[in-house]
Coordinates of C-alpha atoms in Angstrom, one line a residue:
X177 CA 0.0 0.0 0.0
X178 CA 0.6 3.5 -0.2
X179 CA 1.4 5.3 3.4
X180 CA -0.5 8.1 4.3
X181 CA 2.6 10.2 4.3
X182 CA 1.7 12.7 1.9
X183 CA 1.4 16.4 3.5
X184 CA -0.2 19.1 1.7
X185 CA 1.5 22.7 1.7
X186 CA -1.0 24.9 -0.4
X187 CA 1.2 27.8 -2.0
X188 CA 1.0 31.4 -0.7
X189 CA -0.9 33.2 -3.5
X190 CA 1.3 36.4 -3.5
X191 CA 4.7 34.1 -3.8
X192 CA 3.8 31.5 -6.0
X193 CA 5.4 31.3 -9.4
X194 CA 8.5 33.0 -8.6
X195 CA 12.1 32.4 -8.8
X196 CA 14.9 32.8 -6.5
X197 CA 15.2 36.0 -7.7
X198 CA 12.3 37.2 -7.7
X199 CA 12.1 36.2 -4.3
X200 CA 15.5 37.9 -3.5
X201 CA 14.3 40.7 -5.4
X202 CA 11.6 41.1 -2.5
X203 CA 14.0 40.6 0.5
X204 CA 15.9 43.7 -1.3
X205 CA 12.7 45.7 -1.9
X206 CA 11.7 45.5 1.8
X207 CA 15.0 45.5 3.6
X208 CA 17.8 45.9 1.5
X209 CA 20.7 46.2 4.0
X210 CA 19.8 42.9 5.9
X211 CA 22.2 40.2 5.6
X212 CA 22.2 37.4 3.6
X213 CA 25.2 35.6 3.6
X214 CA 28.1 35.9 5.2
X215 CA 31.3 34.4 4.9
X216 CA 34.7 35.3 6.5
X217 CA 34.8 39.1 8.1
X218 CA 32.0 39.3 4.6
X219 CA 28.5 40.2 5.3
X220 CA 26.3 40.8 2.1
X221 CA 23.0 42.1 2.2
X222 CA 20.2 41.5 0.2
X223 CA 20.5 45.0 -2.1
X224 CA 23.8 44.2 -2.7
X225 CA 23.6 40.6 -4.2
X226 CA 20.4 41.1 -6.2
X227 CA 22.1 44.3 -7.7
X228 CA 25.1 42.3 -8.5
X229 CA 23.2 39.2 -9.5
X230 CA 21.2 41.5 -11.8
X231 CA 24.2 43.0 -13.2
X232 CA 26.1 39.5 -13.7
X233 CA 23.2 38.1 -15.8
X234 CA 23.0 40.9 -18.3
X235 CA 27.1 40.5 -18.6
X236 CA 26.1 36.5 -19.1
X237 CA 23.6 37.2 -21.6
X238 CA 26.3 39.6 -23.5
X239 CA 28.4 36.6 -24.2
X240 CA 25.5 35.3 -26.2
X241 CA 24.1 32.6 -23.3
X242 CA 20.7 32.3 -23.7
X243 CA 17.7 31.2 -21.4
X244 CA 17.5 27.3 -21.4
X245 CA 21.5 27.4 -21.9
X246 CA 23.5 25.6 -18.9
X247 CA 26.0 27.5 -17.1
X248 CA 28.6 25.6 -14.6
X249 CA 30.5 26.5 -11.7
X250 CA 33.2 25.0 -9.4
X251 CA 33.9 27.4 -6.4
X252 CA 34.3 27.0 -2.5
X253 CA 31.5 28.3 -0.8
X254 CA 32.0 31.7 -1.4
X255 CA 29.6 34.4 -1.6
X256 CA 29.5 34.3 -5.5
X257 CA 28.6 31.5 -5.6
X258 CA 25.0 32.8 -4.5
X259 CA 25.5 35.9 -6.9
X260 CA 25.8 33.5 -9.7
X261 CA 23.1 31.2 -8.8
X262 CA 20.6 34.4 -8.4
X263 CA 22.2 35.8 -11.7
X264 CA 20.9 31.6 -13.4
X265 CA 17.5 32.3 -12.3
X266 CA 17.1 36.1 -13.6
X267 CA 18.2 35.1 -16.9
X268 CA 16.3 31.7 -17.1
X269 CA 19.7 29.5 -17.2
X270 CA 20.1 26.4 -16.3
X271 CA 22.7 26.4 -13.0
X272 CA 24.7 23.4 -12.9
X273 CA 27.3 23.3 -9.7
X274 CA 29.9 21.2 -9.4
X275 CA 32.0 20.0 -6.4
X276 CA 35.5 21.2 -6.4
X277 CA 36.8 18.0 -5.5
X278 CA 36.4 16.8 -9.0
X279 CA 38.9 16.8 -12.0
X280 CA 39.5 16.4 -15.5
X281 CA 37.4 13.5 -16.0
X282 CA 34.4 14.4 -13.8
X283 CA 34.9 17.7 -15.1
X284 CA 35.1 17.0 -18.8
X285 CA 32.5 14.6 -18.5
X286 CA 29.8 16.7 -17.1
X287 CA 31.0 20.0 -19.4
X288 CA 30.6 18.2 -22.4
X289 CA 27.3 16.2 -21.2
X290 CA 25.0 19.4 -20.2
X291 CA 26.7 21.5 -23.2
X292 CA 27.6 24.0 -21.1
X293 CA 27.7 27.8 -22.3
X294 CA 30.2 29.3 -19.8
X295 CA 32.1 28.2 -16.9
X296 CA 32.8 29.7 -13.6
X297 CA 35.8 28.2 -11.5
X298 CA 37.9 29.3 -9.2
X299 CA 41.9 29.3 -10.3
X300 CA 43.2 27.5 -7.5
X301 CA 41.9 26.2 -4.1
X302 CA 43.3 23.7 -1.7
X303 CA 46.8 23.7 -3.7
X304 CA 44.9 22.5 -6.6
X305 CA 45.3 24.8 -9.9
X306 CA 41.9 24.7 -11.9
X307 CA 43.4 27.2 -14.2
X308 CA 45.6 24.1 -15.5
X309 CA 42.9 22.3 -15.7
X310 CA 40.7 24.4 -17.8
X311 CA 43.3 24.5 -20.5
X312 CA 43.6 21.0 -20.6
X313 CA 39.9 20.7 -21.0
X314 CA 39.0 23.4 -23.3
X315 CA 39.9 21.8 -26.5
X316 CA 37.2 19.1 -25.8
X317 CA 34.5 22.0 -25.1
X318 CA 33.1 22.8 -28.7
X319 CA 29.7 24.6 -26.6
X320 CA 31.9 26.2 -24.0
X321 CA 31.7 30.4 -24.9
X322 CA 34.0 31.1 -21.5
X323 CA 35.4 30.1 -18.6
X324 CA 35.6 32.5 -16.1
X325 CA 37.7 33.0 -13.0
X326 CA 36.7 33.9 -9.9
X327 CA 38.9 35.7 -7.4
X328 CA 42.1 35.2 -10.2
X329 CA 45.1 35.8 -8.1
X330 CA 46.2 38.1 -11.3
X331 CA 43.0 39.9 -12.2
X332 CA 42.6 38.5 -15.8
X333 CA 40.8 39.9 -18.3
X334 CA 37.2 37.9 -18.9
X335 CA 37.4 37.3 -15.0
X336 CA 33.9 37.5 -12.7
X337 CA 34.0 41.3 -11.7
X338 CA 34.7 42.5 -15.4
X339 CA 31.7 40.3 -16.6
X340 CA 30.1 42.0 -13.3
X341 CA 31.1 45.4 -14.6
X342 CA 30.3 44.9 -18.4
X343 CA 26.7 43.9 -17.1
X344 CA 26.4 47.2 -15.0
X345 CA 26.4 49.7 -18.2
X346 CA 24.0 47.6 -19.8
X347 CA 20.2 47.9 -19.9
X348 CA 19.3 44.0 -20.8
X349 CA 16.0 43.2 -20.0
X350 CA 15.3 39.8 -17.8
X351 CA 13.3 37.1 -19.7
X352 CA 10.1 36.0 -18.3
X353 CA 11.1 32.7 -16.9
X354 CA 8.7 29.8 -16.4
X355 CA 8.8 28.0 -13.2
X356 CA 8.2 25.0 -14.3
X357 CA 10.6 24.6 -16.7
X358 CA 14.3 23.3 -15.7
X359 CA 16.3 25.2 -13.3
X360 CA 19.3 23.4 -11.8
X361 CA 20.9 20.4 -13.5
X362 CA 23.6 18.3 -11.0
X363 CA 24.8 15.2 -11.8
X364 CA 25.0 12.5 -8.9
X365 CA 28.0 11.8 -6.9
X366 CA 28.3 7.9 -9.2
X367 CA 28.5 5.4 -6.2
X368 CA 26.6 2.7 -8.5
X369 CA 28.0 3.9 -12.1
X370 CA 28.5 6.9 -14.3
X371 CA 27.0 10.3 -13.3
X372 CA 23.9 10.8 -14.2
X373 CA 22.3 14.5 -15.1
X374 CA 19.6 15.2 -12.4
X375 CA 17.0 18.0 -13.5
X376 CA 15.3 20.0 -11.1
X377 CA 12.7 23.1 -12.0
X378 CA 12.6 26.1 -10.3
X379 CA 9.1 24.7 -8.7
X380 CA 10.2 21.5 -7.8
X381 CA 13.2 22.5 -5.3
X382 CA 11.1 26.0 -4.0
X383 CA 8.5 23.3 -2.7
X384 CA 11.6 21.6 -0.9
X385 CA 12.7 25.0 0.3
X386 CA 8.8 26.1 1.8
X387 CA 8.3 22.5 3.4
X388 CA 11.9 22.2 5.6
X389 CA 11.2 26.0 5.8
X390 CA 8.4 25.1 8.1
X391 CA 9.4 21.9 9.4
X392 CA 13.0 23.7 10.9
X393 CA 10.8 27.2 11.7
X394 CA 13.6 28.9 10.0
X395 CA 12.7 32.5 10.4
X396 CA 13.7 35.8 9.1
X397 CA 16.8 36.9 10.5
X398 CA 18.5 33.8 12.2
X399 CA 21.7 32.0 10.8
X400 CA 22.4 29.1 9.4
X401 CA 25.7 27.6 9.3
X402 CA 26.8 26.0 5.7
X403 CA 30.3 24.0 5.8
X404 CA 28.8 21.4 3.4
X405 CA 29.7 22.3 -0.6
X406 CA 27.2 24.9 -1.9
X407 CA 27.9 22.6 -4.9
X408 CA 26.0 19.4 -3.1
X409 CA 22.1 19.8 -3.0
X410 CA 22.5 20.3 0.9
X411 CA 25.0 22.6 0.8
X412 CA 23.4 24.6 -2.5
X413 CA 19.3 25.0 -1.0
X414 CA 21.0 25.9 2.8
X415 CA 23.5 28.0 1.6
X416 CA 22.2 29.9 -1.8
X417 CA 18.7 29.3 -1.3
X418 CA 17.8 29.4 2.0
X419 CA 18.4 33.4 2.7
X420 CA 16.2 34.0 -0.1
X421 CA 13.3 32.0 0.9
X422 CA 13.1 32.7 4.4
X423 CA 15.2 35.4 5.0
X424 CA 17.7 33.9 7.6
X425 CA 21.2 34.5 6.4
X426 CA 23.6 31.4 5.9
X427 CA 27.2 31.4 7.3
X428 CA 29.2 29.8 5.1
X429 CA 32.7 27.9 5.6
X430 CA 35.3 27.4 3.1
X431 CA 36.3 24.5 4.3
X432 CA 35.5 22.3 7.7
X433 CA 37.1 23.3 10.9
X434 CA 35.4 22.5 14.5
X435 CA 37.1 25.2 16.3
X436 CA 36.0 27.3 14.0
X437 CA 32.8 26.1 13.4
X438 CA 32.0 26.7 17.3
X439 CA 33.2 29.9 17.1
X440 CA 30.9 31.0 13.8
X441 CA 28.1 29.7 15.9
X442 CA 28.9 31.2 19.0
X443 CA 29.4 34.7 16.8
X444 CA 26.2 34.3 15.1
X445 CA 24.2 32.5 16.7
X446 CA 23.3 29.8 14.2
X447 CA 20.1 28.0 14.7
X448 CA 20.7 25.3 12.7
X449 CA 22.6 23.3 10.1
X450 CA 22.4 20.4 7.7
X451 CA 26.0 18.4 7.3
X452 CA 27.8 15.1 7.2
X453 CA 28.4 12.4 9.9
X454 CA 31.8 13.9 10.4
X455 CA 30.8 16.8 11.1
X456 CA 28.3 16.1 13.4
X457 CA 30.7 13.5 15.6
X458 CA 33.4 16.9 15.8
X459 CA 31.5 19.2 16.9
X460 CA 30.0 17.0 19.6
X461 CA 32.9 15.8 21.1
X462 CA 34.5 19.7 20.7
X463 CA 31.9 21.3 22.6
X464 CA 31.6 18.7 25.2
X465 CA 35.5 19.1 25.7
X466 CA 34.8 23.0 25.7
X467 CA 31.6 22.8 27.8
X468 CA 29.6 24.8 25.5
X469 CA 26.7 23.8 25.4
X470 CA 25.4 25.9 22.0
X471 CA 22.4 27.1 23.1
X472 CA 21.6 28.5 20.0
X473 CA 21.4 25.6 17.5
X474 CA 17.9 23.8 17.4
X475 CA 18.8 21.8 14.8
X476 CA 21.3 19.6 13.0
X477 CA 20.3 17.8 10.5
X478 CA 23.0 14.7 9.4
X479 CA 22.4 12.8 5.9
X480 CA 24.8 11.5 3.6
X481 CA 26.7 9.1 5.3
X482 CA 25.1 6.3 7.4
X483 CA 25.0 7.9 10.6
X484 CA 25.5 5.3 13.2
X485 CA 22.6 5.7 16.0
X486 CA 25.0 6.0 19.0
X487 CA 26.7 8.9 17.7
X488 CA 23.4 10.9 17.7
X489 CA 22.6 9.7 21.1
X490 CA 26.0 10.5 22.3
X491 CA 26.1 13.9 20.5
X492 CA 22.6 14.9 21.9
X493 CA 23.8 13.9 25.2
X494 CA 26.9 16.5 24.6
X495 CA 24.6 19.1 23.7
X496 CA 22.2 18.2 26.6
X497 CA 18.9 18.1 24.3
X498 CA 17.9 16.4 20.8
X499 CA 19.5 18.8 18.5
X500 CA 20.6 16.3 16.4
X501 CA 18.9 13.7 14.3
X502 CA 18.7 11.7 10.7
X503 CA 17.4 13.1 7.9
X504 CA 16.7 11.3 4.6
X505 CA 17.3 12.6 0.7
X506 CA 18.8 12.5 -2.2
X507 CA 19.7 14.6 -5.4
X508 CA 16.9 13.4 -7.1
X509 CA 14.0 13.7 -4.2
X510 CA 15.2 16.0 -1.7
X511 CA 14.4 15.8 2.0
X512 CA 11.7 13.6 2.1
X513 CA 12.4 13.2 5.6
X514 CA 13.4 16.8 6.7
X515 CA 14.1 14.9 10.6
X516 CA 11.6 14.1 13.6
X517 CA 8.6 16.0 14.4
X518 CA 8.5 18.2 17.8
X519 CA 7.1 15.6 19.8
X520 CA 9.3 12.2 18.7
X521 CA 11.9 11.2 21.2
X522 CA 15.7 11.3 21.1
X523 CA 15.2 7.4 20.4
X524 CA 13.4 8.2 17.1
X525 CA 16.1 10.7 16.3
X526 CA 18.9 8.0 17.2
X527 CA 17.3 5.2 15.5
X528 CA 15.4 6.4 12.6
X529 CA 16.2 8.5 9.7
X530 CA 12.9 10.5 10.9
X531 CA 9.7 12.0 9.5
X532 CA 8.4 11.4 5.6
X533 CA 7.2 15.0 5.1
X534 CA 5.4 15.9 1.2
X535 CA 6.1 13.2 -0.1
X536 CA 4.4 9.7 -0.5
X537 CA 6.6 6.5 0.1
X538 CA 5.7 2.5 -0.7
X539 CA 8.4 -0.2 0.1
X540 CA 8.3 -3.0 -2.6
X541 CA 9.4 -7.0 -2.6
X542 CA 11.6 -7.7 -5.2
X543 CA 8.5 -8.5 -8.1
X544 CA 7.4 -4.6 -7.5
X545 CA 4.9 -4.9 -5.3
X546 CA 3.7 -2.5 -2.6
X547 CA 4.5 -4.0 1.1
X548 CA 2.2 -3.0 4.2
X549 CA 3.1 -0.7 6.9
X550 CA 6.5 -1.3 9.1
X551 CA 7.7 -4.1 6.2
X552 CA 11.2 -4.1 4.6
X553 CA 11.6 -3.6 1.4
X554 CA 12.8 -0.8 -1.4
X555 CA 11.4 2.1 -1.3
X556 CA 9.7 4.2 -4.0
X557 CA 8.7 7.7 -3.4
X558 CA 6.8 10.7 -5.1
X559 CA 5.8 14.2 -4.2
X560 CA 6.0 18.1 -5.4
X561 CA 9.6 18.1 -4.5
X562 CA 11.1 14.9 -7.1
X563 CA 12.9 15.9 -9.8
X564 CA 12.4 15.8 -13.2
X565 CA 14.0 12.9 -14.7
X566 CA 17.8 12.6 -15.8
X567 CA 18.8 14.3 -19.0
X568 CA 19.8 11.1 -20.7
X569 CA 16.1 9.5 -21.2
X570 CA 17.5 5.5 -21.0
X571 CA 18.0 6.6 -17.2
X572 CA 14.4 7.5 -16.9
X573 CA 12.9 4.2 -17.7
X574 CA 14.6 1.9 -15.1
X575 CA 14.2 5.1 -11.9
X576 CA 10.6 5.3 -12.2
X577 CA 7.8 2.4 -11.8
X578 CA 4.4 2.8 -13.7
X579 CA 2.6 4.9 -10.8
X580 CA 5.9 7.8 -11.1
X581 CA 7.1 6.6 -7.9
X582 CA 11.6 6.9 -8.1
X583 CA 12.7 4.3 -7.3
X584 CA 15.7 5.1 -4.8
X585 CA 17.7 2.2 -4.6
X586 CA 17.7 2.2 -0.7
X587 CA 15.7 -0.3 1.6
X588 CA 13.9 0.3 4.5
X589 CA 10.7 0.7 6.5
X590 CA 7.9 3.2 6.7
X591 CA 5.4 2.7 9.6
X592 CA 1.8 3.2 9.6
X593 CA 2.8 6.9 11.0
X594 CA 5.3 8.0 8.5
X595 CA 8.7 6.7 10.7
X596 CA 11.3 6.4 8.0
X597 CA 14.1 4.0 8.5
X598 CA 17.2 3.2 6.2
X599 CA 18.3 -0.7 6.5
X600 CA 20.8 -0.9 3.7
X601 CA 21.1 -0.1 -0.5
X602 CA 19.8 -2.8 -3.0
X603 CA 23.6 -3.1 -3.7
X604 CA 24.5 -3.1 -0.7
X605 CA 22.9 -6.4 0.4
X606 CA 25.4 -9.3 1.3
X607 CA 24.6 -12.8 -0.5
X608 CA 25.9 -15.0 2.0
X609 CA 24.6 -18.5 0.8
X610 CA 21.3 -17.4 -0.4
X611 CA 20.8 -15.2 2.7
X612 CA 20.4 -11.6 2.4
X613 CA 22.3 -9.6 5.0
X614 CA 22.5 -5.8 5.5
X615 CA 25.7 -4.3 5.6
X616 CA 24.1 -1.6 7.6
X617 CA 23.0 -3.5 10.6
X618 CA 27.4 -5.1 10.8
X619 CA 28.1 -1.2 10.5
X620 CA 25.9 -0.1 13.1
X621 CA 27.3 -2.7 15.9
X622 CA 31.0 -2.1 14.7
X623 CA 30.5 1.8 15.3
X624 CA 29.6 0.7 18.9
X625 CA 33.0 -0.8 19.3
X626 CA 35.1 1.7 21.3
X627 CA 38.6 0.9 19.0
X628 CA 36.3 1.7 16.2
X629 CA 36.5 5.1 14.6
X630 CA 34.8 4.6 11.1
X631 CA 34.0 0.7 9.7
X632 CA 32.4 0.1 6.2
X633 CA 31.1 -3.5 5.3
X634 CA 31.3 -5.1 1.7
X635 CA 30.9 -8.0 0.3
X636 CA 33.8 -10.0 -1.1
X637 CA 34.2 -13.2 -3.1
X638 CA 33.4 -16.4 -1.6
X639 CA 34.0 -19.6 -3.3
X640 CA 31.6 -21.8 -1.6
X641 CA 28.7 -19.1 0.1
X642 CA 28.9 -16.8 -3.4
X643 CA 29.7 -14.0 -1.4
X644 CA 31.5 -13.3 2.0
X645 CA 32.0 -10.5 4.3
X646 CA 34.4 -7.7 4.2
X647 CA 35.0 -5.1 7.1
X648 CA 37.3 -2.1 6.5
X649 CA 38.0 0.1 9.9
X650 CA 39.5 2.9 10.4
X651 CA 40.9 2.8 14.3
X652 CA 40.2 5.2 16.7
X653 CA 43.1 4.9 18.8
X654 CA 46.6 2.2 18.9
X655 CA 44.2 -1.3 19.1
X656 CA 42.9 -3.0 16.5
X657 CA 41.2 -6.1 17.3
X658 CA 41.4 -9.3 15.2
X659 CA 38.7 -11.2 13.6
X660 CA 38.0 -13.5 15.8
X661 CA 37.6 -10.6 19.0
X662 CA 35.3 -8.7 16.0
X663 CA 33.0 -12.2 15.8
X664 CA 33.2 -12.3 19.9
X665 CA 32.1 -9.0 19.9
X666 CA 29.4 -8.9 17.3
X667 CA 28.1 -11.9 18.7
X668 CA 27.9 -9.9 22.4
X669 CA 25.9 -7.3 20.1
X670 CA 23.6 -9.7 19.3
X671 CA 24.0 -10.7 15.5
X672 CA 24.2 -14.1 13.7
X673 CA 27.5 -15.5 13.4
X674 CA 26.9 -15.5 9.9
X675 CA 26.7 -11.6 10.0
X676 CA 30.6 -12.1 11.5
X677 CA 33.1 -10.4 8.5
X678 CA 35.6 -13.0 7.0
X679 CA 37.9 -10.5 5.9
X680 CA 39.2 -7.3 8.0
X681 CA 41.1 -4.5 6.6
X682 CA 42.2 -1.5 9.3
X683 CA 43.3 1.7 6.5
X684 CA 44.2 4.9 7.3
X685 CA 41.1 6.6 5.1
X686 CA 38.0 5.4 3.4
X687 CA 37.3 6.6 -0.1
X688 CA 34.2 9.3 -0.2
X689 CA 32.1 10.3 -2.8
X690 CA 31.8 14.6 -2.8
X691 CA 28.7 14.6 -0.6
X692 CA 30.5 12.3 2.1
X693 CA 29.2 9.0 1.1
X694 CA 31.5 5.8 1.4
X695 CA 32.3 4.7 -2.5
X696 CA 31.6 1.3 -1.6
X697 CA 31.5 0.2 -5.4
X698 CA 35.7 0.9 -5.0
X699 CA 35.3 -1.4 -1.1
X700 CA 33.9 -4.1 -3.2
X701 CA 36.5 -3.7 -6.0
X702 CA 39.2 -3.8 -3.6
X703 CA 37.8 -6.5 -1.5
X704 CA 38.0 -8.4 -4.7
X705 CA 41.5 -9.1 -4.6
X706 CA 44.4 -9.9 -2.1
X707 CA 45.7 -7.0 -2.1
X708 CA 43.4 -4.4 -3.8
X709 CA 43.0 -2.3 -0.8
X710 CA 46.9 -1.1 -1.1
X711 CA 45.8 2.2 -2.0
X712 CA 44.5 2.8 1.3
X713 CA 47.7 2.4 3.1
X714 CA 46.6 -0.5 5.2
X715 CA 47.7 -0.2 8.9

């Protein structure tokens, strides 16, 4: 059956059909000088970015970009990043971000597949020079026009504030842009294959803005702290979208740092955040070593990553109320559990990845069919907030099921009351002699173990069972207990011996996709082999 998870959120007349900027274009109407973003010693106001944003998309649409055209960019989370996003929606382009950890390939790949128009980047970050890597690049980018620097360490020619500037003494008038039609364009992170395009429209992820808006109660004037990538979907709708929806101003961070992290939170005093497991396990054990108790933040919202339950117990515990919990999304449906409801318990926020909010869910057997309340199974969701399809239509046919329902590719439970829970990813699943086991559920019990900083469970080769078990750890201090004290212990925690890992592999890192997920497609490549996991630097 279908759960009754499905919320309505009927659209405010005098803001519906309107764009980012036309909703920043508001906020700079009514109070021009408030902030918006901030980043560093920075504090931008609303005036000041829709100015500039206006200005950037008439220097865009000098180049000969039109509306429908793609335009890309690979920055850190600064503030023009927001400027160029605003600039997308004024001129009716389509805004495709991408993560500065990727390179030529990833690059290359997603330039030449959305036939990007022009190409904003900054010239070097994190001792990486993307100035290099543009030259390689351009000669395989027949629909690139430009690529533009931002903040160019030698103020070239073509950079961003020329194109800024150019746009200023021109009178270009905005298109009339239609919500419906395609707005952002971001390709997933490729943990099961290539990337694939994912399209959003301008309505699609403003419904995803207005729900968490009133599930968080994020209100005018309060901060939200952004270290994720404003070129992840968490990062982009907290950090360029959020100010311009509800009119709280997002802090952003260049890159991750605790210290400073409790500082910017301290300073501002954030409400709220949405970020990785790593993140969240920091800034817990930080301000429990500082005593700060940061009686500001309501929320922190943790996705991405499998976030083991005892580290939202532990960290709600360190900030001395449920401030913390799981929240459930992807690229292609956004928050469809924005967290727990005001009256769940810690427990629900430990165990569960919360609340399905807008959105209707169904968990199917393997033949398609719909499973009843609180049964295992993959789930299938749909809602105001799913995007569009992927731009390469062969994709389109396997994601959806006859009723429009995505199919996500993760399994899990929805109980009669909407409680969302996450037991594993189709691929995921262990074969271990005809038996399916969850990955997850090993995960969750080593992530109890106190020599265990970080474990991540594959499957491996088995020449008798079809498949066997692989654990790679990272250790959280000199011990590192051998297999049999693992099977001891996981046996304590009460799992099957069969659930016990064959294999274990303590590394120094584990290999991450851009938004903080485990690539476990490389795990089970490398557990493939003897000694495929080299590249690790086993320890």
């Amino acid at each position: 059956m279908i759960l009754p998870t499905h919320r309505e959120y009927p659209e405010p007349e005098d803001w519906a059909g309107q764009t980012i900027f036309e909703r920043g274009r508001r906020h700079a109407e009514s109070d021009p000088q408030g902030i918006a973003i901030v980043e560093g010693d920075l504090a931008l106001g609303f005036g000041q970015l829709v100015a500039d944003a206006q200005a950037l998309a008439a220097g865009i649409a000098a180049l000969g970009v039109r509306a429908g055209d793609v335009i890309s960019f690979q920055t850190p989370n600064w503030y023009e990043a927001a400027v160029i996003n605003l600039a997308a929606a004024a001129g009716g382009f389509v805004i495709n971000p991408i993560v500065p950890i990727y390179r030529d390939a990833e690059v290359g790949f997603m330039l030449r597949d959305s036939r990007s128009k022009l190409f904003f980047f900054a010239e070097r970050f994190r001792g990486y020079d993307f100035a290099a890597m543009v030259e390689r690049l351009r000669p395989e980018l027949p629909d690139l026009l430009a690529a533009v620097p931002v903040r160019p360490a030698g103020g070239a020619n073509g950079d961003y504030e020329a194109l800024l500037a150019h746009g200023r003494g021109r009178q270009a008038s905005l298109p009339d842009v239609d919500t419906a039609a395609v707005k952002m364009l971001l390709y997933t992170s490729g943990t099961t294959g290539r990337p694939k395009g994912v399209l959003h429209s301008h309505d699609t992820l403003g419904r995803v803005m207005r729900v968490s808006n009133d599930w968080w109660q994020v209100r005018a004037g309060e901060a939200i702290l952004m270290p994720s990538p404003v070129t992840h979907i968490s990062g982009y709708a907290n950090g360029l979208e959020r100010p311009f929806f509800s009119g709280a101003r997002a802090v952003l961070m260049e890159h991750w740092d605790v210290d400073e992290a409790l500082r910017l939170i301290a300073r501002h005093g954030v409400v709220g955040t949405v970020a990785a497991t790593p993140f969240l396990r920091e800034l817990a054990i930080r301000a429990a070593a500082a005593g700060a108790a940061l009686p500001t933040l309501r929320f922190f919202a943790c996705g991405g990553a499998a976030v083991p339950p005892e580290l939202v117990r532990q960290a709600n515990t360190d900030f001395g109320r449920t401030v913390a919990f799981r929240a459930y999304g992807s690229s292609e449906a956004p928050l469809v559990t924005p967290g727990i409801g005001e009256t769940d318990s810690g427990e629900v926020a430990a165990t569960t990845d919360g609340r399905v909010v807008d959105y209707e869910v169904k968990a199917v057997d393997g033949e398609g069919r719909a499973l009843p309340p609180g049964a295992e199974g993959e789930l299938l969701v749909r809602g105001p907030g799913l995007f569009l399809g992927y731009t390469d239509p062969q994709d389109n046919a396997a994601a959806f099921d006859p009723e429009g329902f995505f199919r996500t590719g993760d399994i899990g439970t929805v109980s009669a009351d909407g409680i969302l829970t996450i037991t594993g990813r189709k691929k995921d699943l262990i074969i271990r002699g005809g038996e399916n086991i969850s990955a997850k559920e090993i995960e969750d019990a080593l992530h109890r173990h106190p020599a265990i900083q970080e474990a991540a469970v594959v499957a491996m080769p088995h020449e008798r069972l079809g498949e066997g078990i692989c654990a790679v750890l990272i250790a959280r201090g000199a011990t590192r207990p051998g297999l049999a004290e693992l099977a001891d212990y996981l046996s304590g925690e009460g799992l099957a011996r069969q659930k016990c890992p064959e294999r274990c592999v303590w590394v120094a890192t584990l290999p991450q996709t851009a938004s903080g997920k485990v690539r476990k497609d490389l795990l089970r490549a490398m557990a493939a082999s003897e000694d495929g996991f080299a590249a690790l630097k086993p320890v």
